Amino acid sequence: MSKPFISLLQREFSSRVWQLWGFFLAAALFQPLVYWLALKSVREPLAFEDIYVQSAAPVVLVILFAGLVGWMIWMSLRDVSNGSICTLMTLPGGRGQLFWSKLLGYAGAVFLLLAGVIAGILLCHPIYLSWRQEMARITSEEYSLTAGLWLSLTRLPLFRMLCPMTFPEILMSLLLLGALPVWACYTSWRIAGHRWIRGGILSLAAAFSWALVFRDRLMEPMSLNLSNLTILLIFTILLTVDSLWLLRRGDL
Amino acid sequence: MWNILRKYRGILSLSLAVIVVGAAYLLAWMPVLGKDFQIQLENTVGNPSAMGDFVITGTLTDGWEKTNFSLDSSGLSQKSQAISPDISEESSSFFDANTYFLPGKTVEEEFSADSREEQGWYEITKKLWSRQIQLVWDIQRFSFYSPTDSCVRINTGLTYPETACLTKSLVCGTYESTPSEEIIRENLSQQNYSPSKDLQDTILGDPNAGCVAEVNGRIYFVPTVSEIWEGTRYIYRIDRGESWAATAFAGAEESFGQVTPIAEVQNGNELDILGIYATLDGTLVLRVMRQGTILFQMYNPETGEMTGEVSAPGLWLVEGANFRFFPQENGFCASFTDYETEVSTLAALSGQNASWHLVQDVRQVSFLLEYAMWDGENLAAVGSKRQILGTKDVIRGTIWNPDGPIYDAQLNTIAEQDHQNEGHTHRFPQNLRIERRDSHD
């Protein structure tokens, strides 16, 4: 990697990493909090993943991921509004590296948030175990749990998306997570360039395709809808190519 | 220190993220490899070397993840993994069979019309007592994910010697007054007759799959009827079927498709025919009963010749016991399983050297038999017992030589299976099989 590219990458990721730590800590701490609150109202023995779904933890995830996408869009728009994009586009090494550095930086942000989410899930588990022990003490029943985390991570479709255990699922999760920074870059540049029709149509269509794949993973996790996955991949590539073309033309 | 953190904050952050994600996988996987989750081999009787070339395989799964295991003479091996999403839609087809009864010589007719709650609506009924009722057999083959379907209807030529009652009925309305016999007769003309219970009870076996067997892509069927029916029983080969759409409204008296009788069932008038099956090398096997004893008749589908008849005394369990057929080259295993008592019986037949015989005495086991196989001398069976004390399933395997059992093994999973502990999803044994070591490798 060339030095200008590394500098851009540092700008896009390293210089903003403290902000991303905010997302990480929010995911790692809010999930156990809402999980603990949900446990207070549970009076019957339920599995770890069943209580997670009933709690507000999935809502926390939606807010955090939506917030991160919003953050990515805001960061890109800020580059345009304060004029720094003009300077960045004149750096040696070609304009394409601006897109790739943003993409890698934002992908790192998504990965950091994902790690925070997984850390939050791991922190929920000992809370669940101590609640189970308390339930066993109160009801005088013998509860034993073996490999409970393994069973939870494989049985809940949401966990299978966040922590995939098979190669096809890893690829699908990578596609879902990787499409977010691409979409954020493209959408923000289209907004900055006031390209509402073409940019709007493509952005909305890509978002719809992403939502379909996300829905498939949640509702039918054990079957692969290849057509929807292919369409999302095509949209991701299309948005990437269009973003590079935008930068090349300077049409921001 | 702070300067190093500031300088490498990006890389350090990503590294921490990788560690967190890795820790999640590690924390999930480690207990899976522990003895509290793994399948345990317990309560073995006999020497494991008695397993010889037999390999018992199976899966413990809840539909989301699975533990595949393999037990042979060298011991137990297992591997746990998440189940991967599937894209393939396997083409699966199934058979459906129906019987129709055509009246013969009418003894008596009775017409009735019972009014319904809605004004002008009646349930009109025609009862017909008839002798020499004819039996028509209908076979349909349906396929998922492909538009093919195929139907055959044939008059078997069998007749019921006693007087039996056939009924047609229909609920219809817009009558100004009670419909007359003529109107009832006309409105019921398109309906098929339903048999009385006594007549229906003479149709035996699994109504959908037991009368059909497939050999080398060809379908054979036999009417599974009791001995009371008069006429010659044949094994038929289906040569051509019609599409369901073309035959959906055909009356019971209309035959369609093309079949060829390839063999006459020997002593058919003395037998209750219960089902037809096929071995891996293409021999057709009829399961029949004569005076309470299970018999197997073997037929060559090419020549129509009966190549053997073997009785299996002690194989029959109780009414309602589930029959299973396990085909092999040059033979097969057959079992009955009673789900109430979890007892199974097992017989192994060999057709080597053109002579059919029992490989060993009929065996009995105290578990739900899932699969069986013999290797020329020894016989192996695998099955399961349902939840013991509401906590776990166990898998059982047994090997016999001609003198008796030589090895018995029980596989337990220590993981508590009660739904209150593990959620509503239960891990259950699946795909229990026995293989020969050379085919397993």
mmCIF file of C-alpha atoms in Angstrom, chain B residues 224-364:
data_model
loop_
_atom_site.group_PDB
_atom_site.id
_atom_site.type_symbol
_atom_site.label_atom_id
_atom_site.label_comp_id
_atom_site.label_asym_id
_atom_site.label_seq_id
_atom_site.Cartn_x
_atom_site.Cartn_y
_atom_site.Cartn_z
ATOM 1 C CA THR B 224 -52.605 -55.255 -1.126
ATOM 2 C CA VAL B 225 -55.769 -57.136 -0.322
ATOM 3 C CA SER B 226 -56.878 -59.799 2.100
ATOM 4 C CA GLU B 227 -57.421 -63.409 1.063
ATOM 5 C CA ILE B 228 -61.190 -62.959 0.908
ATOM 6 C CA TRP B 229 -61.071 -61.353 -2.521
ATOM 7 C CA GLU B 230 -61.671 -63.692 -5.416
ATOM 8 C CA GLY B 231 -59.611 -63.638 -8.546
ATOM 9 C CA THR B 232 -55.985 -63.786 -9.562
ATOM 10 C CA ARG B 233 -53.559 -61.423 -7.904
ATOM 11 C CA TYR B 234 -50.880 -60.056 -10.183
ATOM 12 C CA ILE B 235 -47.781 -57.967 -9.787
ATOM 13 C CA TYR B 236 -48.089 -55.224 -12.374
ATOM 14 C CA ARG B 237 -45.448 -53.142 -14.107
ATOM 15 C CA ILE B 238 -46.499 -49.585 -14.867
ATOM 16 C CA ASP B 239 -45.560 -48.822 -18.458
ATOM 17 C CA ARG B 240 -47.228 -45.483 -18.978
ATOM 18 C CA GLY B 241 -49.181 -43.047 -16.864
ATOM 19 C CA GLU B 242 -51.446 -40.108 -17.643
ATOM 20 C CA SER B 243 -51.143 -36.635 -16.212
ATOM 21 C CA TRP B 244 -53.217 -35.824 -13.161
ATOM 22 C CA ALA B 245 -54.873 -32.910 -14.928
ATOM 23 C CA ALA B 246 -56.155 -35.164 -17.701
ATOM 24 C CA THR B 247 -57.621 -37.714 -15.306
ATOM 25 C CA ALA B 248 -58.833 -35.640 -12.380
ATOM 26 C CA PHE B 249 -62.509 -35.960 -13.334
ATOM 27 C CA ALA B 250 -62.442 -39.513 -14.649
ATOM 28 C CA GLY B 251 -65.048 -41.836 -13.150
ATOM 29 C CA ALA B 252 -63.993 -44.877 -11.157
ATOM 30 C CA GLU B 253 -64.996 -47.178 -13.984
ATOM 31 C CA GLU B 254 -62.582 -45.497 -16.400
ATOM 32 C CA SER B 255 -59.175 -47.062 -16.583
ATOM 33 C CA PHE B 256 -56.205 -45.064 -17.833
ATOM 34 C CA GLY B 257 -52.505 -45.521 -18.179
ATOM 35 C CA GLN B 258 -50.905 -48.739 -19.243
ATOM 36 C CA VAL B 259 -49.809 -51.609 -17.024
ATOM 37 C CA THR B 260 -48.545 -55.090 -17.710
ATOM 38 C CA PRO B 261 -49.028 -58.013 -15.344
ATOM 39 C CA ILE B 262 -45.567 -59.541 -14.973
ATOM 40 C CA ALA B 263 -46.153 -62.162 -12.318
ATOM 41 C CA GLU B 264 -49.000 -64.029 -10.741
ATOM 42 C CA VAL B 265 -48.862 -64.073 -6.938
ATOM 43 C CA GLN B 266 -48.414 -67.699 -5.971
ATOM 44 C CA ASN B 267 -51.219 -69.067 -3.786
ATOM 45 C CA GLY B 268 -52.644 -65.581 -3.778
ATOM 46 C CA ASN B 269 -56.097 -66.727 -2.669
ATOM 47 C CA GLU B 270 -54.625 -68.025 0.588
ATOM 48 C CA LEU B 271 -52.645 -64.923 1.407
ATOM 49 C CA ASP B 272 -53.146 -61.481 2.866
ATOM 50 C CA ILE B 273 -50.882 -59.323 0.685
ATOM 51 C CA LEU B 274 -49.347 -56.587 2.834
ATOM 52 C CA GLY B 275 -46.793 -54.851 0.657
ATOM 53 C CA ILE B 276 -44.227 -54.979 -2.130
ATOM 54 C CA TYR B 277 -40.578 -53.953 -1.867
ATOM 55 C CA ALA B 278 -37.373 -54.214 -3.862
ATOM 56 C CA THR B 279 -33.845 -55.301 -3.017
ATOM 57 C CA LEU B 280 -30.857 -53.373 -4.333
ATOM 58 C CA ASP B 281 -30.220 -55.921 -7.060
ATOM 59 C CA GLY B 282 -33.781 -55.673 -8.365
ATOM 60 C CA THR B 283 -35.636 -58.576 -6.781
ATOM 61 C CA LEU B 284 -39.251 -57.847 -5.919
ATOM 62 C CA VAL B 285 -40.268 -58.928 -2.439
ATOM 63 C CA LEU B 286 -43.886 -59.472 -1.431
ATOM 64 C CA ARG B 287 -44.713 -59.329 2.239
ATOM 65 C CA VAL B 288 -47.695 -61.578 2.856
ATOM 66 C CA MET B 289 -49.365 -63.297 5.735
ATOM 67 C CA ARG B 290 -50.727 -66.816 5.804
ATOM 68 C CA GLN B 291 -52.697 -67.880 8.860
ATOM 69 C CA GLY B 292 -50.950 -65.399 11.118
ATOM 70 C CA THR B 293 -47.412 -66.100 9.899
ATOM 71 C CA ILE B 294 -45.388 -63.555 7.961
ATOM 72 C CA LEU B 295 -44.021 -64.830 4.653
ATOM 73 C CA PHE B 296 -41.774 -63.222 2.098
ATOM 74 C CA GLN B 297 -42.152 -64.170 -1.570
ATOM 75 C CA MET B 298 -39.379 -63.142 -3.931
ATOM 76 C CA TYR B 299 -40.022 -62.548 -7.640
ATOM 77 C CA ASN B 300 -37.813 -61.862 -10.622
ATOM 78 C CA PRO B 301 -39.370 -58.833 -12.353
ATOM 79 C CA GLU B 302 -37.902 -59.801 -15.711
ATOM 80 C CA THR B 303 -39.201 -63.358 -15.870
ATOM 81 C CA GLY B 304 -42.102 -63.128 -13.421
ATOM 82 C CA GLU B 305 -40.814 -66.245 -11.734
ATOM 83 C CA MET B 306 -41.068 -66.684 -7.984
ATOM 84 C CA THR B 307 -37.500 -67.342 -6.845
ATOM 85 C CA GLY B 308 -38.182 -68.052 -3.196
ATOM 86 C CA GLU B 309 -40.623 -68.097 -0.347
ATOM 87 C CA VAL B 310 -39.423 -67.802 3.255
ATOM 88 C CA SER B 311 -41.444 -67.659 6.435
ATOM 89 C CA ALA B 312 -40.293 -65.605 9.398
ATOM 90 C CA PRO B 313 -41.968 -67.018 12.505
ATOM 91 C CA GLY B 314 -41.783 -64.658 15.432
ATOM 92 C CA LEU B 315 -41.286 -61.569 13.264
ATOM 93 C CA TRP B 316 -44.861 -60.404 13.623
ATOM 94 C CA LEU B 317 -45.365 -58.286 16.738
ATOM 95 C CA VAL B 318 -48.752 -56.724 17.333
ATOM 96 C CA GLU B 319 -51.472 -55.029 15.331
ATOM 97 C CA GLY B 320 -50.304 -51.540 14.498
ATOM 98 C CA ALA B 321 -46.591 -52.365 14.684
ATOM 99 C CA ASN B 322 -44.547 -50.425 12.161
ATOM 100 C CA PHE B 323 -42.881 -52.452 9.379
ATOM 101 C CA ARG B 324 -39.518 -51.436 7.944
ATOM 102 C CA PHE B 325 -37.677 -52.902 4.963
ATOM 103 C CA PHE B 326 -33.902 -52.516 4.588
ATOM 104 C CA PRO B 327 -32.763 -53.584 1.110
ATOM 105 C CA GLN B 328 -29.334 -54.963 0.363
ATOM 106 C CA GLU B 329 -27.644 -56.654 -2.536
ATOM 107 C CA ASN B 330 -28.795 -60.264 -2.625
ATOM 108 C CA GLY B 331 -31.094 -59.894 0.332
ATOM 109 C CA PHE B 332 -32.744 -57.663 2.840
ATOM 110 C CA CYS B 333 -33.597 -57.124 6.476
ATOM 111 C CA ALA B 334 -37.133 -56.660 7.730
ATOM 112 C CA SER B 335 -38.370 -55.459 11.087
ATOM 113 C CA PHE B 336 -41.468 -54.684 13.068
ATOM 114 C CA THR B 337 -41.441 -52.017 15.749
ATOM 115 C CA ASP B 338 -43.998 -51.458 18.449
ATOM 116 C CA TYR B 339 -43.781 -47.798 19.521
ATOM 117 C CA GLU B 340 -45.799 -48.439 22.663
ATOM 118 C CA THR B 341 -43.419 -50.942 24.205
ATOM 119 C CA GLU B 342 -40.306 -49.902 22.225
ATOM 120 C CA VAL B 343 -39.737 -53.500 21.178
ATOM 121 C CA SER B 344 -38.594 -54.477 17.699
ATOM 122 C CA THR B 345 -38.199 -57.754 15.857
ATOM 123 C CA LEU B 346 -35.735 -58.317 13.058
ATOM 124 C CA ALA B 347 -35.261 -60.887 10.323
ATOM 125 C CA ALA B 348 -32.482 -61.066 7.752
ATOM 126 C CA LEU B 349 -32.948 -62.924 4.460
ATOM 127 C CA SER B 350 -30.329 -63.856 1.939
ATOM 128 C CA GLY B 351 -30.805 -64.811 -1.716
ATOM 129 C CA GLN B 352 -27.231 -65.841 -2.376
ATOM 130 C CA ASN B 353 -26.658 -68.899 -4.530
ATOM 131 C CA ALA B 354 -30.203 -68.595 -5.900
ATOM 132 C CA SER B 355 -31.627 -69.918 -2.663
ATOM 133 C CA TRP B 356 -33.520 -67.724 -0.251
ATOM 134 C CA HIS B 357 -33.228 -68.402 3.432
ATOM 135 C CA LEU B 358 -33.099 -66.740 6.826
ATOM 136 C CA VAL B 359 -29.556 -65.688 7.702
ATOM 137 C CA GLN B 360 -30.239 -66.162 11.403
ATOM 138 C CA ASP B 361 -33.163 -66.714 13.749
ATOM 139 C CA VAL B 362 -35.566 -63.824 14.097
ATOM 140 C CA ARG B 363 -34.104 -61.436 16.671
ATOM 141 C CA GLN B 364 -35.841 -59.197 19.188
#
